[in-house]
PDB file of C-alpha atoms and ligand atoms in Angstrom:
ATOM      1  CA  MET X   1      40.987  11.370 -20.869  1.00  0.00           C
ATOM      2  CA  ASN X   2      37.890  10.874 -18.740  1.00  0.00           C
ATOM      3  CA  ASN X   3      35.551  11.596 -21.640  1.00  0.00           C
ATOM      4  CA  LEU X   4      36.918   9.082 -24.139  1.00  0.00           C
ATOM      5  CA  GLU X   5      34.074   8.231 -26.498  1.00  0.00           C
ATOM      6  CA  TYR X   6      33.944   4.565 -27.457  1.00  0.00           C
ATOM      7  CA  GLU X   7      33.780   4.376 -31.256  1.00  0.00           C
ATOM      8  CA  LYS X   8      34.995   0.865 -32.045  1.00  0.00           C
ATOM      9  CA  HIS X   9      32.522  -0.736 -29.664  1.00  0.00           C
ATOM     10  CA  TYR X  10      34.835  -3.311 -28.178  1.00  0.00           C
ATOM     11  CA  TYR X  11      32.276  -3.010 -25.398  1.00  0.00           C
ATOM     12  CA  PRO X  12      28.648  -2.713 -26.564  1.00  0.00           C
ATOM     13  CA  GLY X  13      27.914   0.401 -24.533  1.00  0.00           C
ATOM     14  CA  THR X  14      29.467   3.640 -23.383  1.00  0.00           C
ATOM     15  CA  ARG X  15      32.570   3.989 -21.236  1.00  0.00           C
ATOM     16  CA  ALA X  16      30.349   5.286 -18.409  1.00  0.00           C
ATOM     17  CA  GLU X  17      28.195   2.144 -18.652  1.00  0.00           C
ATOM     18  CA  LEU X  18      31.270  -0.081 -18.555  1.00  0.00           C
ATOM     19  CA  ILE X  19      32.508   1.763 -15.479  1.00  0.00           C
ATOM     20  CA  GLU X  20      29.148   1.121 -13.780  1.00  0.00           C
ATOM     21  CA  LYS X  21      29.408  -2.619 -14.549  1.00  0.00           C
ATOM     22  CA  LEU X  22      32.901  -2.607 -13.090  1.00  0.00           C
ATOM     23  CA  ARG X  23      31.731  -0.770  -9.979  1.00  0.00           C
ATOM     24  CA  GLN X  24      29.041  -3.422  -9.451  1.00  0.00           C
ATOM     25  CA  SER X  25      31.444  -6.315  -9.976  1.00  0.00           C
ATOM     26  CA  LEU X  26      33.922  -4.825  -7.491  1.00  0.00           C
ATOM     27  CA  SER X  27      31.361  -3.464  -5.019  1.00  0.00           C
ATOM     28  CA  ALA X  28      33.033  -5.306  -2.126  1.00  0.00           C
ATOM     29  CA  SER X  29      36.190  -3.299  -2.682  1.00  0.00           C
ATOM     30  CA  PRO X  30      35.949   0.354  -3.727  1.00  0.00           C
ATOM     31  CA  ALA X  31      39.755   0.502  -3.525  1.00  0.00           C
ATOM     32  CA  ARG X  32      40.048  -2.151  -6.208  1.00  0.00           C
ATOM     33  CA  PHE X  33      37.522  -0.304  -8.373  1.00  0.00           C
ATOM     34  CA  GLU X  34      39.601   2.869  -8.035  1.00  0.00           C
ATOM     35  CA  HIS X  35      42.723   0.841  -8.890  1.00  0.00           C
ATOM     36  CA  CYS X  36      41.082  -0.192 -12.179  1.00  0.00           C
ATOM     37  CA  LEU X  37      40.307   3.440 -13.041  1.00  0.00           C
ATOM     38  CA  ARG X  38      43.956   4.343 -12.422  1.00  0.00           C
ATOM     39  CA  VAL X  39      45.180   1.392 -14.485  1.00  0.00           C
ATOM     40  CA  GLU X  40      42.932   2.589 -17.320  1.00  0.00           C
ATOM     41  CA  GLN X  41      44.392   6.116 -17.198  1.00  0.00           C
ATOM     42  CA  THR X  42      47.957   4.796 -16.993  1.00  0.00           C
ATOM     43  CA  ALA X  43      47.284   2.370 -19.865  1.00  0.00           C
ATOM     44  CA  ILE X  44      45.952   5.246 -21.990  1.00  0.00           C
ATOM     45  CA  GLN X  45      49.123   7.251 -21.326  1.00  0.00           C
ATOM     46  CA  LEU X  46      51.314   4.283 -22.250  1.00  0.00           C
ATOM     47  CA  ALA X  47      49.155   3.688 -25.343  1.00  0.00           C
ATOM     48  CA  LYS X  48      49.756   7.256 -26.515  1.00  0.00           C
ATOM     49  CA  ILE X  49      53.519   6.920 -26.177  1.00  0.00           C
ATOM     50  CA  ASN X  50      53.672   3.503 -27.813  1.00  0.00           C
ATOM     51  CA  GLY X  51      51.166   3.896 -30.626  1.00  0.00           C
ATOM     52  CA  CYS X  52      48.404   1.663 -29.320  1.00  0.00           C
ATOM     53  CA  GLU X  53      44.747   2.416 -29.934  1.00  0.00           C
ATOM     54  CA  LEU X  54      43.401   4.313 -26.906  1.00  0.00           C
ATOM     55  CA  GLU X  55      40.019   2.583 -26.847  1.00  0.00           C
ATOM     56  CA  LEU X  56      41.689  -0.843 -26.560  1.00  0.00           C
ATOM     57  CA  ALA X  57      43.830   0.431 -23.683  1.00  0.00           C
ATOM     58  CA  SER X  58      40.805   1.951 -21.963  1.00  0.00           C
ATOM     59  CA  VAL X  59      38.608  -1.144 -22.112  1.00  0.00           C
ATOM     60  CA  ALA X  60      41.406  -3.561 -21.181  1.00  0.00           C
ATOM     61  CA  GLY X  61      42.626  -1.310 -18.350  1.00  0.00           C
ATOM     62  CA  LEU X  62      39.163  -0.964 -16.883  1.00  0.00           C
ATOM     63  CA  VAL X  63      38.251  -4.658 -16.987  1.00  0.00           C
ATOM     64  CA  HIS X  64      41.609  -6.275 -16.155  1.00  0.00           C
ATOM     65  CA  ASP X  65      40.551  -7.040 -12.531  1.00  0.00           C
ATOM     66  CA  TYR X  66      36.791  -7.260 -13.254  1.00  0.00           C
ATOM     67  CA  ALA X  67      36.564 -10.825 -11.843  1.00  0.00           C
ATOM     68  CA  LYS X  68      38.843 -10.317  -8.849  1.00  0.00           C
ATOM     69  CA  GLU X  69      36.048 -10.533  -6.242  1.00  0.00           C
ATOM     70  CA  ARG X  70      34.522 -13.782  -7.510  1.00  0.00           C
ATOM     71  CA  SER X  71      34.502 -16.845  -5.275  1.00  0.00           C
ATOM     72  CA  ALA X  72      36.708 -19.889  -5.746  1.00  0.00           C
ATOM     73  CA  ASP X  73      33.520 -21.892  -6.399  1.00  0.00           C
ATOM     74  CA  GLU X  74      32.542 -19.612  -9.262  1.00  0.00           C
ATOM     75  CA  PHE X  75      35.998 -19.826 -10.847  1.00  0.00           C
ATOM     76  CA  ARG X  76      36.007 -23.635 -10.517  1.00  0.00           C
ATOM     77  CA  LYS X  77      32.591 -23.784 -12.159  1.00  0.00           C
ATOM     78  CA  VAL X  78      33.782 -21.716 -15.115  1.00  0.00           C
ATOM     79  CA  ILE X  79      36.924 -23.879 -15.466  1.00  0.00           C
ATOM     80  CA  PHE X  80      34.667 -26.948 -15.817  1.00  0.00           C
ATOM     81  CA  GLN X  81      32.002 -25.297 -17.971  1.00  0.00           C
ATOM     82  CA  LYS X  82      34.541 -23.933 -20.438  1.00  0.00           C
ATOM     83  CA  ALA X  83      36.607 -27.161 -20.352  1.00  0.00           C
ATOM     84  CA  MET X  84      39.694 -25.159 -19.403  1.00  0.00           C
ATOM     85  CA  ASP X  85      43.026 -26.761 -18.422  1.00  0.00           C
ATOM     86  CA  LYS X  86      42.424 -28.745 -15.210  1.00  0.00           C
ATOM     87  CA  ASN X  87      45.828 -27.665 -13.875  1.00  0.00           C
ATOM     88  CA  LEU X  88      44.220 -24.307 -13.211  1.00  0.00           C
ATOM     89  CA  LEU X  89      42.377 -25.968 -10.330  1.00  0.00           C
ATOM     90  CA  ASN X  90      45.694 -26.201  -8.446  1.00  0.00           C
ATOM     91  CA  TRP X  91      46.005 -22.406  -8.334  1.00  0.00           C
ATOM     92  CA  GLY X  92      44.013 -19.628  -6.790  1.00  0.00           C
ATOM     93  CA  ASN X  93      42.403 -16.244  -7.209  1.00  0.00           C
ATOM     94  CA  PHE X  94      45.642 -14.562  -8.227  1.00  0.00           C
ATOM     95  CA  ILE X  95      45.774 -16.679 -11.402  1.00  0.00           C
ATOM     96  CA  TRP X  96      42.044 -17.245 -11.897  1.00  0.00           C
ATOM     97  CA  HIS X  97      41.015 -13.586 -11.973  1.00  0.00           C
ATOM     98  CA  GLY X  98      43.045 -13.158 -15.167  1.00  0.00           C
ATOM     99  CA  GLU X  99      42.948 -16.514 -16.961  1.00  0.00           C
ATOM    100  CA  VAL X 100      39.412 -17.436 -15.987  1.00  0.00           C
ATOM    101  CA  GLY X 101      38.320 -13.839 -15.510  1.00  0.00           C
ATOM    102  CA  ALA X 102      38.688 -13.300 -19.274  1.00  0.00           C
ATOM    103  CA  GLU X 103      35.897 -15.866 -19.847  1.00  0.00           C
ATOM    104  CA  ILE X 104      33.667 -14.155 -17.281  1.00  0.00           C
ATOM    105  CA  ILE X 105      34.327 -10.791 -18.931  1.00  0.00           C
ATOM    106  CA  GLN X 106      33.425 -12.181 -22.357  1.00  0.00           C
ATOM    107  CA  ASP X 107      30.177 -13.697 -21.048  1.00  0.00           C
ATOM    108  CA  GLU X 108      29.031 -10.855 -18.797  1.00  0.00           C
ATOM    109  CA  LEU X 109      30.257  -7.793 -20.694  1.00  0.00           C
ATOM    110  CA  GLN X 110      30.000  -9.113 -24.271  1.00  0.00           C
ATOM    111  CA  ILE X 111      33.597  -8.149 -24.938  1.00  0.00           C
ATOM    112  CA  ASP X 112      34.794 -10.475 -27.714  1.00  0.00           C
ATOM    113  CA  ASN X 113      37.988  -8.743 -28.804  1.00  0.00           C
ATOM    114  CA  GLN X 114      40.793 -11.294 -28.368  1.00  0.00           C
ATOM    115  CA  GLN X 115      43.487  -8.661 -27.804  1.00  0.00           C
ATOM    116  CA  ILE X 116      41.558  -7.347 -24.820  1.00  0.00           C
ATOM    117  CA  LEU X 117      40.782 -10.822 -23.458  1.00  0.00           C
ATOM    118  CA  ASP X 118      44.434 -11.894 -23.869  1.00  0.00           C
ATOM    119  CA  ALA X 119      45.656  -8.745 -22.116  1.00  0.00           C
ATOM    120  CA  VAL X 120      43.429  -9.710 -19.164  1.00  0.00           C
ATOM    121  CA  ARG X 121      44.712 -13.309 -19.268  1.00  0.00           C
ATOM    122  CA  HIS X 122      48.340 -12.153 -19.277  1.00  0.00           C
ATOM    123  CA  HIS X 123      48.149  -9.226 -16.866  1.00  0.00           C
ATOM    124  CA  THR X 124      49.370 -11.039 -13.726  1.00  0.00           C
ATOM    125  CA  VAL X 125      52.345 -13.140 -14.894  1.00  0.00           C
ATOM    126  CA  GLY X 126      52.950 -11.880 -18.433  1.00  0.00           C
ATOM    127  CA  ALA X 127      53.657 -14.299 -21.265  1.00  0.00           C
ATOM    128  CA  VAL X 128      56.444 -15.368 -23.617  1.00  0.00           C
ATOM    129  CA  HIS X 129      54.795 -13.588 -26.525  1.00  0.00           C
ATOM    130  CA  MET X 130      53.128 -10.371 -25.501  1.00  0.00           C
ATOM    131  CA  THR X 131      51.228  -8.014 -27.783  1.00  0.00           C
ATOM    132  CA  LEU X 132      51.620  -4.263 -27.372  1.00  0.00           C
ATOM    133  CA  LEU X 133      48.345  -4.220 -25.440  1.00  0.00           C
ATOM    134  CA  ASP X 134      49.491  -7.115 -23.195  1.00  0.00           C
ATOM    135  CA  LYS X 135      52.608  -5.145 -22.272  1.00  0.00           C
ATOM    136  CA  ILE X 136      50.683  -1.946 -21.660  1.00  0.00           C
ATOM    137  CA  ILE X 137      48.235  -3.577 -19.246  1.00  0.00           C
ATOM    138  CA  TYR X 138      50.942  -5.632 -17.501  1.00  0.00           C
ATOM    139  CA  VAL X 139      53.037  -2.512 -16.894  1.00  0.00           C
ATOM    140  CA  ALA X 140      50.147  -0.119 -16.170  1.00  0.00           C
ATOM    141  CA  ASP X 141      48.942  -2.493 -13.439  1.00  0.00           C
ATOM    142  CA  TYR X 142      52.391  -2.328 -11.859  1.00  0.00           C
ATOM    143  CA  ILE X 143      53.064   1.422 -12.022  1.00  0.00           C
ATOM    144  CA  GLU X 144      49.622   3.048 -11.637  1.00  0.00           C
ATOM    145  CA  PRO X 145      49.834   6.071  -9.304  1.00  0.00           C
ATOM    146  CA  GLY X 146      48.323   4.211  -6.332  1.00  0.00           C
ATOM    147  CA  ARG X 147      51.115   1.622  -6.245  1.00  0.00           C
ATOM    148  CA  ASP X 148      53.624   2.053  -3.459  1.00  0.00           C
ATOM    149  CA  PHE X 149      56.565  -0.299  -3.189  1.00  0.00           C
ATOM    150  CA  PRO X 150      60.328   0.165  -3.141  1.00  0.00           C
ATOM    151  CA  ASP X 151      61.517   1.170  -6.585  1.00  0.00           C
ATOM    152  CA  VAL X 152      58.061   1.967  -7.959  1.00  0.00           C
ATOM    153  CA  ASP X 153      59.358   5.353  -9.125  1.00  0.00           C
ATOM    154  CA  PHE X 154      62.277   3.612 -10.762  1.00  0.00           C
ATOM    155  CA  ALA X 155      59.814   1.289 -12.524  1.00  0.00           C
ATOM    156  CA  ARG X 156      57.756   4.294 -13.652  1.00  0.00           C
ATOM    157  CA  ASN X 157      60.810   6.038 -15.105  1.00  0.00           C
ATOM    158  CA  ILE X 158      61.700   2.939 -17.070  1.00  0.00           C
ATOM    159  CA  ALA X 159      58.112   2.553 -18.304  1.00  0.00           C
ATOM    160  CA  TRP X 160      57.906   6.073 -19.729  1.00  0.00           C
ATOM    161  CA  LYS X 161      61.178   5.483 -21.564  1.00  0.00           C
ATOM    162  CA  ASN X 162      60.872   1.928 -22.861  1.00  0.00           C
ATOM    163  CA  LEU X 163      57.936  -0.443 -22.460  1.00  0.00           C
ATOM    164  CA  ASP X 164      59.934  -3.643 -23.071  1.00  0.00           C
ATOM    165  CA  ASP X 165      62.475  -2.642 -20.425  1.00  0.00           C
ATOM    166  CA  ALA X 166      59.575  -2.131 -18.012  1.00  0.00           C
ATOM    167  CA  VAL X 167      58.204  -5.612 -18.751  1.00  0.00           C
ATOM    168  CA  LYS X 168      61.652  -7.007 -18.026  1.00  0.00           C
ATOM    169  CA  PHE X 169      62.066  -5.063 -14.786  1.00  0.00           C
ATOM    170  CA  GLU X 170      58.597  -5.960 -13.513  1.00  0.00           C
ATOM    171  CA  THR X 171      59.012  -9.650 -14.347  1.00  0.00           C
ATOM    172  CA  LYS X 172      62.328  -9.866 -12.518  1.00  0.00           C
ATOM    173  CA  ARG X 173      61.163  -7.932  -9.455  1.00  0.00           C
ATOM    174  CA  THR X 174      57.910  -9.881  -9.128  1.00  0.00           C
ATOM    175  CA  LEU X 175      59.752 -13.190  -9.234  1.00  0.00           C
ATOM    176  CA  GLN X 176      62.339 -11.956  -6.720  1.00  0.00           C
ATOM    177  CA  TYR X 177      59.546 -10.847  -4.401  1.00  0.00           C
ATOM    178  CA  LEU X 178      57.708 -14.162  -4.649  1.00  0.00           C
ATOM    179  CA  MET X 179      60.858 -16.172  -3.986  1.00  0.00           C
ATOM    180  CA  GLU X 180      61.852 -14.008  -1.033  1.00  0.00           C
ATOM    181  CA  ASN X 181      58.448 -14.783   0.456  1.00  0.00           C
ATOM    182  CA  ASN X 182      58.556 -18.504  -0.333  1.00  0.00           C
ATOM    183  CA  ARG X 183      55.525 -18.259  -2.599  1.00  0.00           C
ATOM    184  CA  LYS X 184      54.680 -20.800  -5.268  1.00  0.00           C
ATOM    185  CA  ILE X 185      55.659 -19.658  -8.741  1.00  0.00           C
ATOM    186  CA  TYR X 186      53.100 -20.198 -11.472  1.00  0.00           C
ATOM    187  CA  PRO X 187      54.953 -21.991 -14.306  1.00  0.00           C
ATOM    188  CA  ALA X 188      53.972 -19.371 -16.894  1.00  0.00           C
ATOM    189  CA  ALA X 189      55.718 -16.769 -14.735  1.00  0.00           C
ATOM    190  CA  ILE X 190      58.974 -18.702 -15.131  1.00  0.00           C
ATOM    191  CA  LEU X 191      58.483 -18.896 -18.896  1.00  0.00           C
ATOM    192  CA  THR X 192      57.995 -15.128 -18.937  1.00  0.00           C
ATOM    193  CA  TYR X 193      61.196 -14.717 -16.932  1.00  0.00           C
ATOM    194  CA  ASN X 194      63.146 -16.994 -19.299  1.00  0.00           C
ATOM    195  CA  GLU X 195      61.970 -15.025 -22.323  1.00  0.00           C
ATOM    196  CA  TRP X 196      62.206 -11.484 -20.975  1.00  0.00           C
ATOM    197  CA  VAL X 197      64.965 -11.549 -18.333  1.00  0.00           C
ATOM    198  CA  ALA X 198      67.288 -14.558 -18.610  1.00  0.00           C
ATOM    199  CA  GLU X 199      70.207 -14.185 -21.005  1.00  0.00           C
ATOM    200  CA  ASN X 200      71.079 -17.798 -21.709  1.00  0.00           C
TER     201      ASN X 200
HETATM  202  P1  LIG Z 301      46.298  -6.995  -8.815  1.00  0.00           P
HETATM  203  O1  LIG Z 301      45.241  -7.944  -9.308  1.00  0.00           O
HETATM  204  O2  LIG Z 301      46.108  -5.587  -9.293  1.00  0.00           O
HETATM  205  O3  LIG Z 301      46.462  -7.059  -7.310  1.00  0.00           O
HETATM  206  O4  LIG Z 301      47.722  -7.452  -9.447  1.00  0.00           O
HETATM  207  P2  LIG Z 301      48.167  -8.780 -10.216  1.00  0.00           P
HETATM  208  O5  LIG Z 301      47.036  -9.362 -10.963  1.00  0.00           O
HETATM  209  O6  LIG Z 301      49.387  -8.414 -11.016  1.00  0.00           O
HETATM  210  O7  LIG Z 301      48.677  -9.772  -9.082  1.00  0.00           O
HETATM  211  C1  LIG Z 301      47.849 -10.402  -8.172  1.00  0.00           C
HETATM  212  C2  LIG Z 301      48.690 -11.047  -7.102  1.00  0.00           C
HETATM  213  O8  LIG Z 301      49.320 -12.222  -7.581  1.00  0.00           O
HETATM  214  C3  LIG Z 301      49.807 -10.166  -6.552  1.00  0.00           C
HETATM  215  O9  LIG Z 301      49.758 -10.197  -5.142  1.00  0.00           O
HETATM  216  C4  LIG Z 301      51.087 -10.852  -7.071  1.00  0.00           C
HETATM  217  O10 LIG Z 301      52.190 -10.656  -6.199  1.00  0.00           O
HETATM  218  C5  LIG Z 301      50.654 -12.286  -7.121  1.00  0.00           C
HETATM  219  N1  LIG Z 301      51.413 -13.141  -8.040  1.00  0.00           N
HETATM  220  C6  LIG Z 301      51.825 -12.846  -9.306  1.00  0.00           C
HETATM  221  N2  LIG Z 301      52.485 -13.903  -9.852  1.00  0.00           N
HETATM  222  C7  LIG Z 301      52.489 -14.889  -8.924  1.00  0.00           C
HETATM  223  C8  LIG Z 301      53.029 -16.230  -8.873  1.00  0.00           C
HETATM  224  O11 LIG Z 301      53.641 -16.761  -9.804  1.00  0.00           O
HETATM  225  N3  LIG Z 301      52.840 -16.919  -7.684  1.00  0.00           N
HETATM  226  C9  LIG Z 301      52.168 -16.403  -6.619  1.00  0.00           C
HETATM  227  N4  LIG Z 301      52.020 -17.136  -5.517  1.00  0.00           N
HETATM  228  N5  LIG Z 301      51.626 -15.152  -6.634  1.00  0.00           N
HETATM  229  C10 LIG Z 301      51.805 -14.401  -7.762  1.00  0.00           C
HETATM  230 FE1  LIG Z 302      45.080  -8.451 -11.315  1.00  0.00          FE
HETATM  231 FE1  LIG Z 303      45.246  -4.877 -11.129  1.00  0.00          FE
END
């Protein structure tokens, strides 16, 4: 699936041109660039199984971490310029590269498709309501072949069987991990947990 021709033009160029833009944006970290290529391929596989359009999965998978190397100053500037929720200022790169990154992607790559932009916004902590593409990118990011953490193979097995079960597993494990390490929990992550994991 390395020769996928873009026909719907969610990105106004070829896949190869989009990959070059991504390489430039992530030039400080070739490993992160490679991660995005693997997320794309994993997202395409999940899209095939779950009946999602492959071009959507490709574009969203490639760009999901497009803004990850931007400075805190740049993210803060975009939050002000786009009049985004000021609470975002209390968080950091791990939230900004998705929520604010979607705005940067729209401006710099001329990607206007809301499904793609929402999948980028939701890729780190999920959301209460997730589209098929949201779920695919959220899970592909977690299970791509370069990931190595306890139970990653277990997560992969779940993902190939049932995408919703994989969203549930990932949400629970991520929250467990953050709590074990005394990390702050972004409120939307708790809402995702309540919707996807909690039973009452
Ligand atoms: P990546 O961009 O491919 O590295 O993956 P993600 O976008 O999914 O996650 C980025 C980072 O944010 C990871 O290190 C997660 O563990 C971390 N993260 C996810 N949710 C939260 C949260 O609610 N609080 C904190 N402190 N970190 C989180
Ligand atoms: Fe990310
Ligand atoms: Fe990622």
